[in-house]
Protein backbone atom coordinates (compact mmCIF):
# COMPACT_ATOMS: atom_id res chain seq x y z
CA UNK A 1 0.00 0.00 0.00
CA UNK A 2 1.24 3.44 -0.86
CA UNK A 3 0.22 6.57 0.99
CA UNK A 4 1.10 9.88 -0.64
CA UNK A 5 0.80 13.04 1.45
CA UNK A 6 1.28 16.57 0.26
CA UNK A 7 0.26 20.07 -0.56
CA UNK A 8 -0.55 21.26 -4.09
CA UNK A 9 1.54 23.93 -5.71
CA UNK A 10 -0.09 27.31 -5.29
CA UNK A 11 -1.79 26.35 -2.01
CA UNK A 12 0.12 27.60 1.01
CA UNK A 13 -0.07 25.30 4.03
CA UNK A 14 0.19 27.78 6.88
CA UNK A 15 0.32 24.98 9.47
CA UNK A 16 2.63 22.53 7.72
CA UNK A 17 3.68 21.01 11.04
CA UNK A 18 0.11 19.90 11.75
CA UNK A 19 -1.52 18.60 8.55
CA UNK A 20 -1.33 18.10 4.78
CA UNK A 21 -3.87 19.36 2.25
CA UNK A 22 -4.28 15.89 0.78
CA UNK A 23 -3.55 12.25 1.45
CA UNK A 24 -3.86 9.66 -1.31
CA UNK A 25 -4.13 6.00 -0.35
CA UNK A 26 -3.71 3.40 -3.08
CA UNK A 27 -5.13 -0.03 -2.35
CA UNK A 28 -5.30 0.00 1.44
CA UNK A 29 -5.52 -3.35 3.16
CA UNK A 30 -7.96 -1.86 5.65
CA UNK A 31 -9.64 1.41 6.48
CA UNK A 32 -10.02 1.97 10.21
CA UNK A 33 -12.62 4.43 11.50
CA UNK A 34 -12.05 5.60 15.08
CA UNK A 35 -15.02 7.25 16.74
CA UNK A 36 -14.62 10.62 18.40
CA UNK A 37 -12.29 10.29 21.37
CA UNK A 38 -12.49 12.56 24.39
CA UNK A 39 -10.27 13.08 27.42
CA UNK A 40 -11.23 10.03 29.46
CA UNK A 41 -8.73 7.71 31.10
CA UNK A 42 -8.95 3.90 31.21
CA UNK A 43 -11.45 4.17 34.10
CA UNK A 44 -13.72 6.51 32.13
CA UNK A 45 -12.81 9.54 34.23
CA UNK A 46 -12.29 12.95 32.63
CA UNK A 47 -8.68 14.12 32.69
CA UNK A 48 -7.19 17.55 32.07
CA UNK A 49 -10.09 19.51 33.54
CA UNK A 50 -9.77 23.06 32.19
CA UNK A 51 -6.63 22.30 30.12
CA UNK A 52 -7.05 22.08 26.36
CA UNK A 53 -3.45 20.81 26.06
CA UNK A 54 -3.99 17.93 28.50
CA UNK A 55 -7.38 17.04 27.08
CA UNK A 56 -5.99 16.92 23.54
CA UNK A 57 -3.10 14.73 24.67
CA UNK A 58 -5.56 12.28 26.25
CA UNK A 59 -7.70 12.23 23.11
CA UNK A 60 -4.66 11.28 21.05
CA UNK A 61 -3.57 8.62 23.56
CA UNK A 62 -7.05 7.10 23.28
CA UNK A 63 -6.89 7.21 19.49
CA UNK A 64 -3.50 5.50 19.64
CA UNK A 65 -4.93 2.70 21.84
CA UNK A 66 -7.86 2.16 19.48
CA UNK A 67 -5.60 2.06 16.45
CA UNK A 68 -3.22 -0.38 18.12
CA UNK A 69 -6.15 -2.67 18.93
CA UNK A 70 -7.13 -2.51 15.25
CA UNK A 71 -3.57 -3.26 14.06
CA UNK A 72 -2.46 0.24 13.14
CA UNK A 73 -0.70 3.30 14.58
CA UNK A 74 -0.75 7.07 14.50
CA UNK A 75 1.35 7.12 11.32
CA UNK A 76 -1.52 5.34 9.51
CA UNK A 77 -3.99 8.19 10.15
CA UNK A 78 -5.08 9.88 6.93
CA UNK A 79 -7.97 12.06 8.19
CA UNK A 80 -8.72 13.88 11.44
CA UNK A 81 -11.70 15.90 12.54
CA UNK A 82 -11.25 17.97 15.69
CA UNK A 83 -14.24 19.39 17.54
CA UNK A 84 -13.49 22.04 20.15
CA UNK A 85 -15.61 24.18 22.39
CA UNK A 86 -13.12 27.06 22.21
CA UNK A 87 -11.30 27.76 18.94
CA UNK A 88 -9.27 30.40 20.79
CA UNK A 89 -7.37 27.46 22.34
CA UNK A 90 -6.24 26.41 18.86
CA UNK A 91 -2.54 26.81 19.73
CA UNK A 92 -2.86 24.35 22.62
CA UNK A 93 -4.49 21.76 20.36
CA UNK A 94 -1.71 22.23 17.81
CA UNK A 95 0.98 21.95 20.50
CA UNK A 96 -0.41 18.61 21.67
CA UNK A 97 -0.74 17.30 18.12
CA UNK A 98 2.85 18.24 17.33
CA UNK A 99 3.99 16.03 20.22
CA UNK A 100 2.43 12.97 18.59
CA UNK A 101 2.51 13.72 14.85
CA UNK A 102 6.06 14.35 13.65
CA UNK A 103 5.87 12.81 10.16
CA UNK A 104 3.15 11.29 8.00
CA UNK A 105 0.77 14.13 8.76
CA UNK A 106 -2.93 13.51 8.10
CA UNK A 107 -5.45 15.86 6.59
CA UNK A 108 -7.36 17.81 9.19
CA UNK A 109 -10.53 19.74 9.82
CA UNK A 110 -11.24 21.69 13.03
CA UNK A 111 -14.68 22.87 14.04
CA UNK A 112 -15.87 24.90 17.01
CA UNK A 113 -19.00 23.53 18.65
CA UNK A 114 -21.18 24.81 21.48
CA UNK A 115 -20.95 21.66 23.62
CA UNK A 116 -19.56 18.14 23.65
CA UNK A 117 -21.12 15.03 25.24
CA UNK A 118 -20.42 15.98 28.87
CA UNK A 119 -19.73 19.22 30.75
CA UNK A 120 -16.02 19.90 31.04
CA UNK A 121 -15.07 18.23 27.77
CA UNK A 122 -13.30 20.75 25.56
CA UNK A 123 -12.07 18.68 22.61
CA UNK A 124 -13.06 15.54 20.70
CA UNK A 125 -11.07 13.99 17.85
CA UNK A 126 -12.14 11.36 15.33
CA UNK A 127 -9.86 9.79 12.74
CA UNK A 128 -9.68 7.52 9.73
CA UNK A 129 -6.59 5.39 9.24
CA UNK A 130 -5.42 3.24 6.32
CA UNK A 131 -3.30 0.22 7.13
mmCIF file of C-alpha atoms in Angstrom:
data_model
loop_
_atom_site.group_PDB
_atom_site.id
_atom_site.type_symbol
_atom_site.label_atom_id
_atom_site.label_comp_id
_atom_site.label_asym_id
_atom_site.label_seq_id
_atom_site.Cartn_x
_atom_site.Cartn_y
_atom_site.Cartn_z
ATOM 1 C CA UNK A 1 0.000 0.000 0.000
ATOM 2 C CA UNK A 2 1.243 3.436 -0.861
ATOM 3 C CA UNK A 3 0.215 6.565 0.987
ATOM 4 C CA UNK A 4 1.103 9.876 -0.645
ATOM 5 C CA UNK A 5 0.797 13.040 1.454
ATOM 6 C CA UNK A 6 1.281 16.569 0.260
ATOM 7 C CA UNK A 7 0.263 20.075 -0.555
ATOM 8 C CA UNK A 8 -0.551 21.258 -4.093
ATOM 9 C CA UNK A 9 1.540 23.930 -5.714
ATOM 10 C CA UNK A 10 -0.093 27.307 -5.291
ATOM 11 C CA UNK A 11 -1.787 26.349 -2.014
ATOM 12 C CA UNK A 12 0.118 27.604 1.010
ATOM 13 C CA UNK A 13 -0.069 25.304 4.028
ATOM 14 C CA UNK A 14 0.188 27.783 6.881
ATOM 15 C CA UNK A 15 0.318 24.980 9.472
ATOM 16 C CA UNK A 16 2.634 22.531 7.715
ATOM 17 C CA UNK A 17 3.680 21.007 11.035
ATOM 18 C CA UNK A 18 0.111 19.900 11.750
ATOM 19 C CA UNK A 19 -1.517 18.604 8.553
ATOM 20 C CA UNK A 20 -1.330 18.105 4.783
ATOM 21 C CA UNK A 21 -3.871 19.359 2.251
ATOM 22 C CA UNK A 22 -4.279 15.891 0.777
ATOM 23 C CA UNK A 23 -3.555 12.252 1.451
ATOM 24 C CA UNK A 24 -3.857 9.661 -1.309
ATOM 25 C CA UNK A 25 -4.131 5.995 -0.352
ATOM 26 C CA UNK A 26 -3.707 3.402 -3.079
ATOM 27 C CA UNK A 27 -5.132 -0.030 -2.346
ATOM 28 C CA UNK A 28 -5.299 -0.003 1.443
ATOM 29 C CA UNK A 29 -5.519 -3.349 3.161
ATOM 30 C CA UNK A 30 -7.962 -1.859 5.652
ATOM 31 C CA UNK A 31 -9.645 1.411 6.483
ATOM 32 C CA UNK A 32 -10.022 1.968 10.215
ATOM 33 C CA UNK A 33 -12.617 4.430 11.497
ATOM 34 C CA UNK A 34 -12.053 5.596 15.085
ATOM 35 C CA UNK A 35 -15.017 7.246 16.741
ATOM 36 C CA UNK A 36 -14.622 10.616 18.402
ATOM 37 C CA UNK A 37 -12.292 10.293 21.374
ATOM 38 C CA UNK A 38 -12.487 12.562 24.387
ATOM 39 C CA UNK A 39 -10.272 13.082 27.418
ATOM 40 C CA UNK A 40 -11.232 10.032 29.464
ATOM 41 C CA UNK A 41 -8.730 7.711 31.103
ATOM 42 C CA UNK A 42 -8.952 3.904 31.210
ATOM 43 C CA UNK A 43 -11.449 4.165 34.096
ATOM 44 C CA UNK A 44 -13.719 6.511 32.130
ATOM 45 C CA UNK A 45 -12.815 9.537 34.235
ATOM 46 C CA UNK A 46 -12.286 12.946 32.628
ATOM 47 C CA UNK A 47 -8.684 14.120 32.689
ATOM 48 C CA UNK A 48 -7.195 17.549 32.072
ATOM 49 C CA UNK A 49 -10.086 19.506 33.538
ATOM 50 C CA UNK A 50 -9.765 23.059 32.186
ATOM 51 C CA UNK A 51 -6.629 22.305 30.117
ATOM 52 C CA UNK A 52 -7.046 22.081 26.360
ATOM 53 C CA UNK A 53 -3.449 20.815 26.056
ATOM 54 C CA UNK A 54 -3.987 17.927 28.498
ATOM 55 C CA UNK A 55 -7.384 17.042 27.078
ATOM 56 C CA UNK A 56 -5.991 16.923 23.542
ATOM 57 C CA UNK A 57 -3.100 14.727 24.668
ATOM 58 C CA UNK A 58 -5.557 12.279 26.255
ATOM 59 C CA UNK A 59 -7.701 12.226 23.109
ATOM 60 C CA UNK A 60 -4.658 11.282 21.045
ATOM 61 C CA UNK A 61 -3.573 8.624 23.558
ATOM 62 C CA UNK A 62 -7.055 7.101 23.283
ATOM 63 C CA UNK A 63 -6.889 7.207 19.495
ATOM 64 C CA UNK A 64 -3.500 5.499 19.635
ATOM 65 C CA UNK A 65 -4.933 2.698 21.837
ATOM 66 C CA UNK A 66 -7.857 2.162 19.479
ATOM 67 C CA UNK A 67 -5.600 2.061 16.446
ATOM 68 C CA UNK A 68 -3.218 -0.382 18.117
ATOM 69 C CA UNK A 69 -6.146 -2.668 18.929
ATOM 70 C CA UNK A 70 -7.127 -2.514 15.247
ATOM 71 C CA UNK A 71 -3.575 -3.264 14.061
ATOM 72 C CA UNK A 72 -2.458 0.245 13.140
ATOM 73 C CA UNK A 73 -0.700 3.298 14.576
ATOM 74 C CA UNK A 74 -0.747 7.072 14.502
ATOM 75 C CA UNK A 75 1.352 7.120 11.319
ATOM 76 C CA UNK A 76 -1.515 5.340 9.515
ATOM 77 C CA UNK A 77 -3.990 8.193 10.148
ATOM 78 C CA UNK A 78 -5.081 9.884 6.925
ATOM 79 C CA UNK A 79 -7.968 12.057 8.192
ATOM 80 C CA UNK A 80 -8.721 13.881 11.435
ATOM 81 C CA UNK A 81 -11.697 15.902 12.542
ATOM 82 C CA UNK A 82 -11.249 17.971 15.693
ATOM 83 C CA UNK A 83 -14.236 19.393 17.542
ATOM 84 C CA UNK A 84 -13.491 22.038 20.151
ATOM 85 C CA UNK A 85 -15.615 24.178 22.388
ATOM 86 C CA UNK A 86 -13.122 27.061 22.206
ATOM 87 C CA UNK A 87 -11.301 27.758 18.943
ATOM 88 C CA UNK A 88 -9.271 30.398 20.785
ATOM 89 C CA UNK A 89 -7.367 27.464 22.341
ATOM 90 C CA UNK A 90 -6.240 26.405 18.864
ATOM 91 C CA UNK A 91 -2.544 26.811 19.731
ATOM 92 C CA UNK A 92 -2.864 24.355 22.623
ATOM 93 C CA UNK A 93 -4.488 21.761 20.363
ATOM 94 C CA UNK A 94 -1.705 22.232 17.805
ATOM 95 C CA UNK A 95 0.984 21.949 20.500
ATOM 96 C CA UNK A 96 -0.409 18.614 21.670
ATOM 97 C CA UNK A 97 -0.739 17.297 18.124
ATOM 98 C CA UNK A 98 2.854 18.237 17.332
ATOM 99 C CA UNK A 99 3.992 16.031 20.220
ATOM 100 C CA UNK A 100 2.430 12.967 18.589
ATOM 101 C CA UNK A 101 2.515 13.722 14.854
ATOM 102 C CA UNK A 102 6.063 14.348 13.647
ATOM 103 C CA UNK A 103 5.873 12.813 10.165
ATOM 104 C CA UNK A 104 3.154 11.287 7.997
ATOM 105 C CA UNK A 105 0.766 14.131 8.756
ATOM 106 C CA UNK A 106 -2.932 13.506 8.098
ATOM 107 C CA UNK A 107 -5.447 15.858 6.586
ATOM 108 C CA UNK A 108 -7.359 17.805 9.192
ATOM 109 C CA UNK A 109 -10.533 19.743 9.823
ATOM 110 C CA UNK A 110 -11.242 21.685 13.027
ATOM 111 C CA UNK A 111 -14.682 22.868 14.039
ATOM 112 C CA UNK A 112 -15.868 24.896 17.009
ATOM 113 C CA UNK A 113 -18.998 23.526 18.649
ATOM 114 C CA UNK A 114 -21.177 24.813 21.481
ATOM 115 C CA UNK A 115 -20.951 21.664 23.619
ATOM 116 C CA UNK A 116 -19.562 18.136 23.646
ATOM 117 C CA UNK A 117 -21.117 15.033 25.244
ATOM 118 C CA UNK A 118 -20.419 15.976 28.871
ATOM 119 C CA UNK A 119 -19.730 19.218 30.754
ATOM 120 C CA UNK A 120 -16.015 19.903 31.041
ATOM 121 C CA UNK A 121 -15.072 18.231 27.771
ATOM 122 C CA UNK A 122 -13.299 20.747 25.562
ATOM 123 C CA UNK A 123 -12.070 18.677 22.610
ATOM 124 C CA UNK A 124 -13.056 15.536 20.701
ATOM 125 C CA UNK A 125 -11.071 13.991 17.850
ATOM 126 C CA UNK A 126 -12.143 11.360 15.335
ATOM 127 C CA UNK A 127 -9.857 9.787 12.741
ATOM 128 C CA UNK A 128 -9.683 7.518 9.729
ATOM 129 C CA UNK A 129 -6.587 5.386 9.236
ATOM 130 C CA UNK A 130 -5.419 3.241 6.321
ATOM 131 C CA UNK A 131 -3.301 0.218 7.129
#
